[in-house]
Short mmCIF file of C-alpha atoms in Angstrom, two decimals:
data_model
loop_
_atom_site.label_atom_id
_atom_site.label_comp_id
_atom_site.label_asym_id
_atom_site.label_seq_id
_atom_site.Cartn_x
_atom_site.Cartn_y
_atom_site.Cartn_z
CA MET O 254 -13.98 42.13 12.56
CA ASN O 255 -12.97 38.50 12.00
CA ASN O 256 -13.39 35.68 14.52
CA PHE O 257 -10.31 35.18 16.67
CA VAL O 258 -8.80 33.32 19.61
CA PHE O 259 -6.43 35.30 21.82
CA TYR O 260 -4.42 33.45 24.44
CA SER O 261 -1.45 35.12 26.12
CA PRO O 262 -0.42 33.30 29.31
CA THR O 263 2.98 34.99 29.86
CA GLU O 264 3.55 36.47 33.31
CA PHE O 265 5.24 39.85 32.80
CA VAL O 266 7.30 41.07 35.75
CA PHE O 267 8.08 44.68 34.95
CA GLY O 268 10.07 47.39 36.68
CA LYS O 269 13.23 48.27 38.54
CA ASN O 270 15.39 45.44 39.92
CA THR O 271 12.91 42.78 38.81
CA GLU O 272 15.72 40.47 37.69
CA VAL O 273 16.23 39.56 41.36
CA GLN O 274 13.06 37.45 41.05
CA VAL O 275 14.40 35.17 38.30
CA GLY O 276 15.26 32.28 40.61
CA ALA O 277 11.96 32.35 42.46
CA LEU O 278 10.02 32.56 39.20
CA ALA O 279 11.97 29.68 37.66
CA ARG O 280 11.08 27.57 40.71
CA LYS O 281 7.45 28.71 40.50
CA TYR O 282 7.24 27.34 36.96
CA GLY O 283 8.81 24.03 37.88
CA ALA O 284 12.38 24.45 36.62
CA GLN O 285 14.96 22.01 37.93
CA LYS O 286 17.71 22.99 35.50
CA VAL O 287 17.74 25.94 33.13
CA MET O 288 19.96 26.75 30.19
CA ILE O 289 21.02 30.38 30.16
CA VAL O 290 21.42 31.68 26.61
CA TYR O 291 23.09 35.01 25.88
CA GLY O 292 24.81 36.95 23.16
CA GLY O 293 28.06 38.75 22.56
CA GLY O 294 29.10 39.67 26.06
CA SER O 295 27.25 42.82 27.19
CA VAL O 296 25.40 40.82 29.84
CA VAL O 297 28.80 39.58 31.02
CA ARG O 298 30.41 43.03 31.12
CA SER O 299 27.44 44.57 32.92
CA GLY O 300 27.44 41.88 35.59
CA LEU O 301 23.86 40.86 34.76
CA LEU O 302 24.82 37.29 33.85
CA ASP O 303 26.56 36.76 37.19
CA ARG O 304 23.58 38.23 39.04
CA VAL O 305 21.19 35.90 37.22
CA LYS O 306 23.36 32.91 38.15
CA GLN O 307 23.43 34.07 41.77
CA TYR O 308 19.64 34.38 41.93
CA LEU O 309 19.20 30.93 40.42
CA GLN O 310 21.65 29.41 42.91
CA GLU O 311 19.89 31.08 45.82
CA ALA O 312 16.60 29.55 44.64
CA GLY O 313 18.16 26.10 44.27
CA VAL O 314 17.82 26.01 40.47
CA ALA O 315 20.70 24.41 38.58
CA TYR O 316 21.91 25.87 35.29
CA CYS O 317 24.20 25.50 32.31
CA GLU O 318 24.95 28.20 29.77
CA MET O 319 25.58 28.98 26.12
CA GLY O 320 26.86 32.34 24.91
CA GLY O 321 27.84 33.77 21.56
CA VAL O 322 24.44 34.22 19.92
CA GLN O 323 24.76 36.80 17.16
CA PRO O 324 22.26 39.27 15.71
CA ASN O 325 20.21 37.64 12.93
CA PRO O 326 20.55 34.34 14.81
CA ILE O 327 21.74 31.31 12.90
CA ASP O 328 20.97 27.60 12.87
CA GLY O 329 24.45 26.60 14.07
CA LYS O 330 23.81 27.96 17.53
CA VAL O 331 20.46 26.21 17.66
CA TYR O 332 22.08 22.85 16.87
CA GLU O 333 24.75 23.52 19.49
CA GLY O 334 22.12 24.42 22.05
CA ILE O 335 20.00 21.35 21.34
CA GLN O 336 22.97 19.06 21.99
CA LEU O 337 23.85 20.87 25.21
CA CYS O 338 20.23 20.87 26.31
CA ARG O 339 19.87 17.13 25.91
CA ARG O 340 23.24 16.38 27.50
CA GLU O 341 22.49 18.54 30.55
CA GLN O 342 18.84 17.40 30.83
CA VAL O 343 17.54 20.95 30.82
CA ASP O 344 13.84 21.57 31.44
CA MET O 345 13.66 25.35 30.91
CA MET O 346 15.36 27.77 28.52
CA LEU O 347 16.38 31.13 30.02
CA PRO O 348 17.53 33.64 27.38
CA VAL O 349 19.07 36.79 28.86
CA GLY O 350 19.16 39.44 26.14
CA GLY O 351 17.12 40.61 23.17
CA GLY O 352 15.24 39.06 20.28
CA SER O 353 18.11 37.11 18.75
CA VAL O 354 18.90 35.38 22.03
CA ILE O 355 15.22 34.70 22.78
CA ASP O 356 14.54 33.38 19.28
CA THR O 357 17.54 31.05 19.51
CA ALA O 358 16.31 29.75 22.86
CA LYS O 359 12.82 29.14 21.46
CA ALA O 360 14.17 27.18 18.51
CA ILE O 361 16.26 25.09 20.91
CA ALA O 362 13.19 24.56 23.11
CA ALA O 363 11.28 23.11 20.16
CA GLY O 364 14.18 21.16 18.70
CA ALA O 365 15.31 19.52 21.92
CA LEU O 366 12.13 17.44 22.15
CA TYR O 367 11.95 16.59 18.43
CA ASP O 368 13.58 13.54 16.84
CA GLY O 369 14.21 15.21 13.49
CA ASP O 370 15.92 18.41 12.33
CA PHE O 371 14.49 21.50 14.07
CA TRP O 372 14.53 23.25 10.67
CA ASP O 373 11.59 21.02 9.70
CA PHE O 374 9.40 23.36 11.78
CA PHE O 375 10.53 26.41 9.82
CA ILE O 376 9.92 24.95 6.36
CA GLY O 377 6.55 23.45 7.29
CA ARG O 378 7.68 19.84 7.20
CA ALA O 379 6.66 19.33 10.85
CA LYS O 380 4.56 21.09 13.46
CA VAL O 381 5.69 21.89 16.99
CA GLU O 382 3.78 19.51 19.26
CA LYS O 383 5.79 20.08 22.44
CA ALA O 384 8.67 22.21 23.64
CA LEU O 385 10.69 23.00 26.73
CA LYS O 386 9.45 25.93 28.77
CA VAL O 387 10.95 29.30 27.90
CA ALA O 388 11.45 32.21 30.29
CA VAL O 389 13.09 35.57 29.54
CA VAL O 390 15.21 38.28 31.10
CA LEU O 391 14.86 41.06 28.52
CA THR O 392 17.64 43.60 27.87
CA ILE O 393 16.73 44.95 24.41
CA PRO O 394 13.21 46.16 23.59
CA ALA O 395 12.66 45.47 19.90
CA ALA O 396 11.51 42.07 18.67
CA GLY O 397 8.68 41.53 21.17
CA SER O 398 9.79 37.92 21.45
CA GLU O 399 9.39 38.13 25.23
CA GLY O 400 5.62 38.09 24.73
CA SER O 401 5.12 36.17 21.50
CA GLY O 402 5.20 32.57 20.33
CA ASN O 403 7.35 33.51 17.34
CA THR O 404 10.98 32.87 16.47
CA VAL O 405 13.09 33.75 13.41
CA ILE O 406 16.28 31.84 12.47
CA THR O 407 18.64 31.99 9.48
CA LYS O 408 19.93 28.77 7.90
CA THR O 409 23.52 29.58 6.97
CA GLU O 410 23.91 26.99 4.22
CA THR O 411 21.04 28.39 2.14
CA LEU O 412 20.77 31.91 3.64
CA GLN O 413 17.09 31.33 4.36
CA LYS O 414 15.76 33.59 7.11
CA LEU O 415 12.42 32.12 8.16
CA GLY O 416 9.96 32.53 10.98
CA LEU O 417 8.01 30.05 13.06
CA CYS O 418 4.82 30.79 14.98
CA ALA O 419 3.85 28.31 17.71
CA PRO O 420 2.25 30.40 20.46
CA GLU O 421 0.76 27.47 22.36
CA HIS O 422 4.26 26.05 22.93
CA LEU O 423 6.80 28.88 22.55
CA ARG O 424 5.29 31.82 24.42
CA PRO O 425 7.49 32.46 27.46
CA VAL O 426 5.98 31.40 30.77
CA PHE O 427 7.42 34.54 32.36
CA SER O 428 9.34 37.57 31.15
CA ILE O 429 11.35 39.85 33.41
CA MET O 430 11.49 43.40 32.06
CA ASN O 431 13.64 45.98 33.84
CA PRO O 432 13.94 49.21 31.80
CA GLU O 433 17.11 50.12 33.72
CA LEU O 434 18.90 47.33 31.86
CA THR O 435 18.43 49.29 28.60
CA TYR O 436 20.14 52.52 29.70
CA THR O 437 23.48 51.59 28.14
CA LEU O 438 22.13 50.46 24.77
CA PRO O 439 23.86 52.31 21.92
CA ALA O 440 21.63 54.92 20.26
CA TYR O 441 21.63 53.00 16.96
CA GLN O 442 20.56 49.77 18.63
CA THR O 443 17.79 51.62 20.44
CA ALA O 444 16.63 53.12 17.14
CA CYS O 445 16.69 49.75 15.37
CA GLY O 446 14.53 48.34 18.15
CA ILE O 447 12.06 51.18 17.76
CA ALA O 448 11.79 50.57 14.00
CA ASP O 449 11.26 46.85 14.65
CA MET O 450 8.40 47.34 17.10
CA MET O 451 6.77 49.96 14.85
CA ALA O 452 6.96 47.51 11.95
CA HIS O 453 5.30 44.80 14.05
CA ILE O 454 2.36 47.12 14.61
CA MET O 455 2.18 48.31 11.00
CA GLU O 456 2.18 44.75 9.65
CA ARG O 457 -1.06 44.31 11.58
CA TYR O 458 -2.45 47.80 11.02
CA PHE O 459 -2.36 47.76 7.23
CA THR O 460 -5.33 45.48 6.55
CA ASN O 461 -8.45 45.36 4.43
CA THR O 462 -10.52 43.82 7.24
CA PRO O 463 -13.45 46.16 7.97
CA ASP O 464 -14.84 47.27 11.34
CA VAL O 465 -11.64 46.93 13.40
CA GLU O 466 -11.80 50.32 15.07
CA ILE O 467 -10.62 49.13 18.48
CA SER O 468 -7.46 47.47 17.16
CA ASP O 469 -6.92 50.38 14.76
CA ARG O 470 -6.88 52.71 17.75
CA LEU O 471 -4.66 50.37 19.75
CA CYS O 472 -2.18 50.34 16.86
CA GLU O 473 -2.30 54.11 16.37
CA GLY O 474 -2.02 54.87 20.09
CA THR O 475 0.95 52.56 20.52
CA LEU O 476 2.68 54.02 17.46
CA THR O 477 2.22 57.60 18.66
CA ALA O 478 3.49 56.59 22.11
CA ILE O 479 6.60 55.01 20.57
CA ILE O 480 7.30 58.13 18.50
CA LYS O 481 6.85 60.46 21.48
CA GLU O 482 9.09 58.40 23.75
CA ALA O 483 11.66 57.88 21.00
CA TYR O 484 12.25 61.61 20.79
CA ARG O 485 12.63 61.73 24.57
CA VAL O 486 14.98 58.76 24.86
CA LYS O 487 17.19 60.11 22.08
CA GLN O 488 17.69 63.30 24.09
CA GLN O 489 17.79 61.61 27.51
CA PRO O 490 19.08 58.02 27.18
CA ASP O 491 18.80 57.38 30.94
CA ASN O 492 15.22 58.65 31.27
CA TYR O 493 13.49 55.80 33.09
CA ALA O 494 9.97 56.78 32.06
CA ALA O 495 10.88 56.91 28.37
CA ARG O 496 12.77 53.61 28.53
CA ALA O 497 9.91 51.97 30.40
CA ASN O 498 7.28 53.10 27.90
CA ILE O 499 9.39 51.96 24.95
CA MET O 500 10.04 48.58 26.56
CA TRP O 501 6.34 47.91 27.12
CA CYS O 502 5.45 49.19 23.64
CA GLY O 503 7.76 46.55 22.19
CA THR O 504 5.79 43.86 23.98
CA VAL O 505 2.35 45.22 23.08
CA ALA O 506 3.49 45.52 19.45
CA HIS O 507 4.03 41.77 19.06
CA ASN O 508 2.04 39.87 21.68
CA GLY O 509 -0.96 39.69 19.36
CA THR O 510 -3.11 42.38 20.97
CA CYS O 511 -2.89 44.75 18.02
CA GLY O 512 -3.78 42.09 15.46
CA VAL O 513 -6.86 40.37 16.84
CA GLY O 514 -9.81 40.08 14.46
CA ARG O 515 -7.95 41.33 11.41
CA GLU O 516 -6.02 39.89 8.49
CA GLU O 517 -2.35 40.80 8.82
CA ASP O 518 0.13 41.58 6.04
CA TRP O 519 3.82 40.73 6.80
CA ALA O 520 5.08 41.41 3.28
CA SER O 521 7.58 44.01 4.49
CA HIS O 522 9.12 41.58 6.95
CA ALA O 523 9.52 38.97 4.22
CA LEU O 524 11.12 41.54 1.92
CA GLU O 525 13.49 42.62 4.69
CA HIS O 526 14.43 39.10 5.71
CA GLU O 527 16.09 38.62 2.34
CA ILE O 528 18.20 41.75 2.95
CA SER O 529 19.38 40.79 6.43
CA ALA O 530 19.90 37.15 5.45
CA ILE O 531 22.17 38.03 2.53
CA TYR O 532 23.83 41.24 3.80
CA ASN O 533 23.64 40.60 7.58
CA VAL O 534 22.36 44.08 8.42
CA ALA O 535 20.39 44.91 11.56
CA HIS O 536 16.78 43.80 11.11
CA GLY O 537 15.35 47.09 12.39
CA ALA O 538 17.54 49.07 10.03
CA GLY O 539 16.41 46.95 7.10
CA LEU O 540 12.79 47.54 8.07
CA ALA O 541 13.40 51.30 8.18
CA VAL O 542 14.46 51.01 4.53
CA ILE O 543 11.73 48.64 3.32
CA PHE O 544 8.61 49.88 5.09
CA PRO O 545 8.56 53.40 3.58
CA ALA O 546 9.21 51.88 0.15
CA TRP O 547 6.31 49.44 0.66
CA MET O 548 4.07 52.32 1.77
CA ALA O 549 5.03 54.42 -1.26
CA PHE O 550 4.04 51.50 -3.48
CA MET O 551 0.74 51.12 -1.62
CA ALA O 552 0.01 54.85 -1.96
CA GLU O 553 -0.61 54.15 -5.63
CA HIS O 554 -2.24 50.72 -5.34
CA ASN O 555 -4.32 50.78 -2.12
CA PRO O 556 -3.94 54.14 -0.34
CA ALA O 557 -6.91 54.17 2.08
CA LYS O 558 -5.28 52.68 5.18
CA ILE O 559 -1.97 54.41 4.48
CA ALA O 560 -3.85 57.72 4.36
CA GLN O 561 -5.61 56.92 7.64
CA PHE O 562 -2.21 56.16 9.20
CA ALA O 563 -0.87 59.47 7.88
CA HIS O 564 -3.76 61.41 9.43
CA ARG O 565 -4.06 59.65 12.77
CA VAL O 566 -0.37 59.02 13.51
CA PHE O 567 1.39 61.93 11.80
CA ASP O 568 -1.44 64.53 11.73
CA ILE O 569 -1.49 64.86 7.94
CA PRO O 570 -4.64 66.91 7.11
CA LYS O 571 -7.52 64.99 5.56
CA SER O 572 -7.87 65.30 1.81
CA GLU O 573 -9.88 63.74 -0.98
CA ASP O 574 -6.57 62.81 -2.56
CA LEU O 575 -5.74 59.68 -0.55
CA GLU O 576 -2.56 59.01 -2.52
CA GLU O 577 -1.23 62.45 -1.65
CA MET O 578 -2.07 61.88 2.03
CA ALA O 579 -0.40 58.47 1.96
CA LEU O 580 2.78 59.83 0.41
CA ALA O 581 2.88 62.66 2.94
CA GLY O 582 2.59 60.16 5.79
CA THR O 583 5.32 58.04 4.25
CA ALA O 584 7.59 61.10 4.07
CA ARG O 585 6.91 61.85 7.75
CA LEU O 586 7.83 58.28 8.69
CA LYS O 587 11.10 58.54 6.74
CA HIS O 588 11.85 61.85 8.44
CA PHE O 589 11.30 60.24 11.86
CA PHE O 590 13.55 57.28 11.02
CA ARG O 591 16.27 59.65 9.80
CA TYR O 592 15.99 61.71 12.98
CA MET O 593 16.56 58.54 14.98
CA GLY O 594 19.73 57.87 12.98
CA LEU O 595 18.33 55.07 10.83
CA PRO O 596 18.87 54.47 7.10
CA VAL O 597 15.92 54.83 4.73
CA SER O 598 17.56 53.58 1.54
CA PHE O 599 19.83 50.74 0.46
CA LYS O 600 22.67 53.20 0.02
CA GLU O 601 22.28 54.55 3.55
CA LEU O 602 22.16 50.95 4.76
CA GLY O 603 25.62 50.49 3.25
CA ILE O 604 24.48 48.45 0.24
CA GLU O 605 25.45 50.45 -2.84
CA HIS O 606 24.32 47.92 -5.41
CA PRO O 607 21.89 45.39 -3.92
CA ASP O 608 21.45 42.19 -5.88
CA ILE O 609 17.70 42.46 -6.37
CA ASP O 610 17.56 39.43 -8.64
CA ARG O 611 19.19 37.28 -5.98
CA MET O 612 16.80 38.55 -3.30
CA LEU O 613 13.79 37.84 -5.51
CA VAL O 614 14.94 34.30 -6.27
CA SER O 615 15.26 33.64 -2.55
CA LEU O 616 11.97 35.37 -1.78
CA ARG O 617 10.13 33.21 -4.32
CA ARG O 618 11.75 30.07 -2.90
CA ASN O 619 10.72 31.00 0.65
CA LYS O 620 7.29 32.54 0.10
CA GLY O 621 5.99 31.47 -3.30
CA GLU O 622 4.67 33.66 -6.12
CA LEU O 623 2.50 36.00 -4.02
CA LEU O 624 3.38 37.93 -0.89
CA GLY O 625 1.32 39.73 1.74
CA ASN O 626 -2.39 40.45 2.09
CA TYR O 627 -2.98 44.23 2.00
CA VAL O 628 -2.18 43.92 -1.70
CA LYS O 629 -1.15 40.51 -3.02
CA LEU O 630 2.32 41.29 -4.31
CA THR O 631 3.76 39.52 -7.36
CA MET O 632 7.49 39.18 -7.77
CA THR O 633 7.28 42.10 -10.22
CA ASP O 634 5.69 44.19 -7.47
CA CYS O 635 8.39 43.12 -5.03
CA ARG O 636 11.06 44.18 -7.54
CA GLU O 637 9.43 47.61 -7.69
CA ILE O 638 9.44 47.95 -3.90
CA TYR O 639 13.13 47.02 -3.76
CA ARG O 640 13.70 49.61 -6.50
CA LEU O 641 11.83 52.26 -4.51
CA ALA O 642 14.19 51.50 -1.62
CA LEU O 643 17.25 52.38 -3.69
#
């Protein structure tokens, strides 16, 4: 196990009707004026946005708002939010929604206190030294952004989809998590969220770091819990227990717990980011296509951890042929994704003829010549993984 520092100061307020506490919590963390950020209107139609405003008013916390954040959030909304934030003298961001809304709010939080272009943080030109506080009312379990210091934004001019990790400044101070708010999520959106949180765990799980049994077991236990509850929520969308378990799994998947003391990979996310940046598909759906292809490649090149995953998560019998075990586990994962209604190939994703050359050019620009850690992937390797996803 490697040396590590783990610091996760977020206060999670979990359970039924917890959104009623948003005003009191905002006051507790010193907010004078918050900026509510939300997406395409579901929080409006459900009445949640109005309730949040009411609770803020009752607590004496002023607010402004910005809606219209789209999936695969873009830089334009961040620039808009930064201007509004400065004009309104906001001191806390309050995204109400899922990962796209939270990531947009985090980018605004960093950019509002920076003299240059917020995109400097994403391309490594500058480091986040300070940011506005961020708090969350979560409605979509998927990205884990409610418990992480990460944000992902797409620059529309160049179609670069890049991530930023600044946990000391961008972890939410509190996150309100009411599983009841997820009852009305469409089945496909629920499934995409499940694929996303599973991918967050697997990016950490597939490592060459030795002697990480505790985090191995945390990863495996969380994955098996997600799979079990996914079957249940597909059959009973308003099952509170299933929704609650899935919501908390999404947080555990990405708050850092599963990755302590181990080298992480993140090649599959980088490969997928090129797909969703260019073709604007759901991130979770893209991961459901890429991750099995990446695993199939690894079955030939470094099968040990894939075989362990196959045995411990999908009960594939142990065998001396690790490649065979790894491929069997990969097939089980694809079967699960298909059962949940997710695509597992470019064609099923709606991309008949993906421009692999274009994706590789962008991947090289964004990540350099080598990708990932479980196996250092060359651009030739990445081409093969895209080909396996066809």
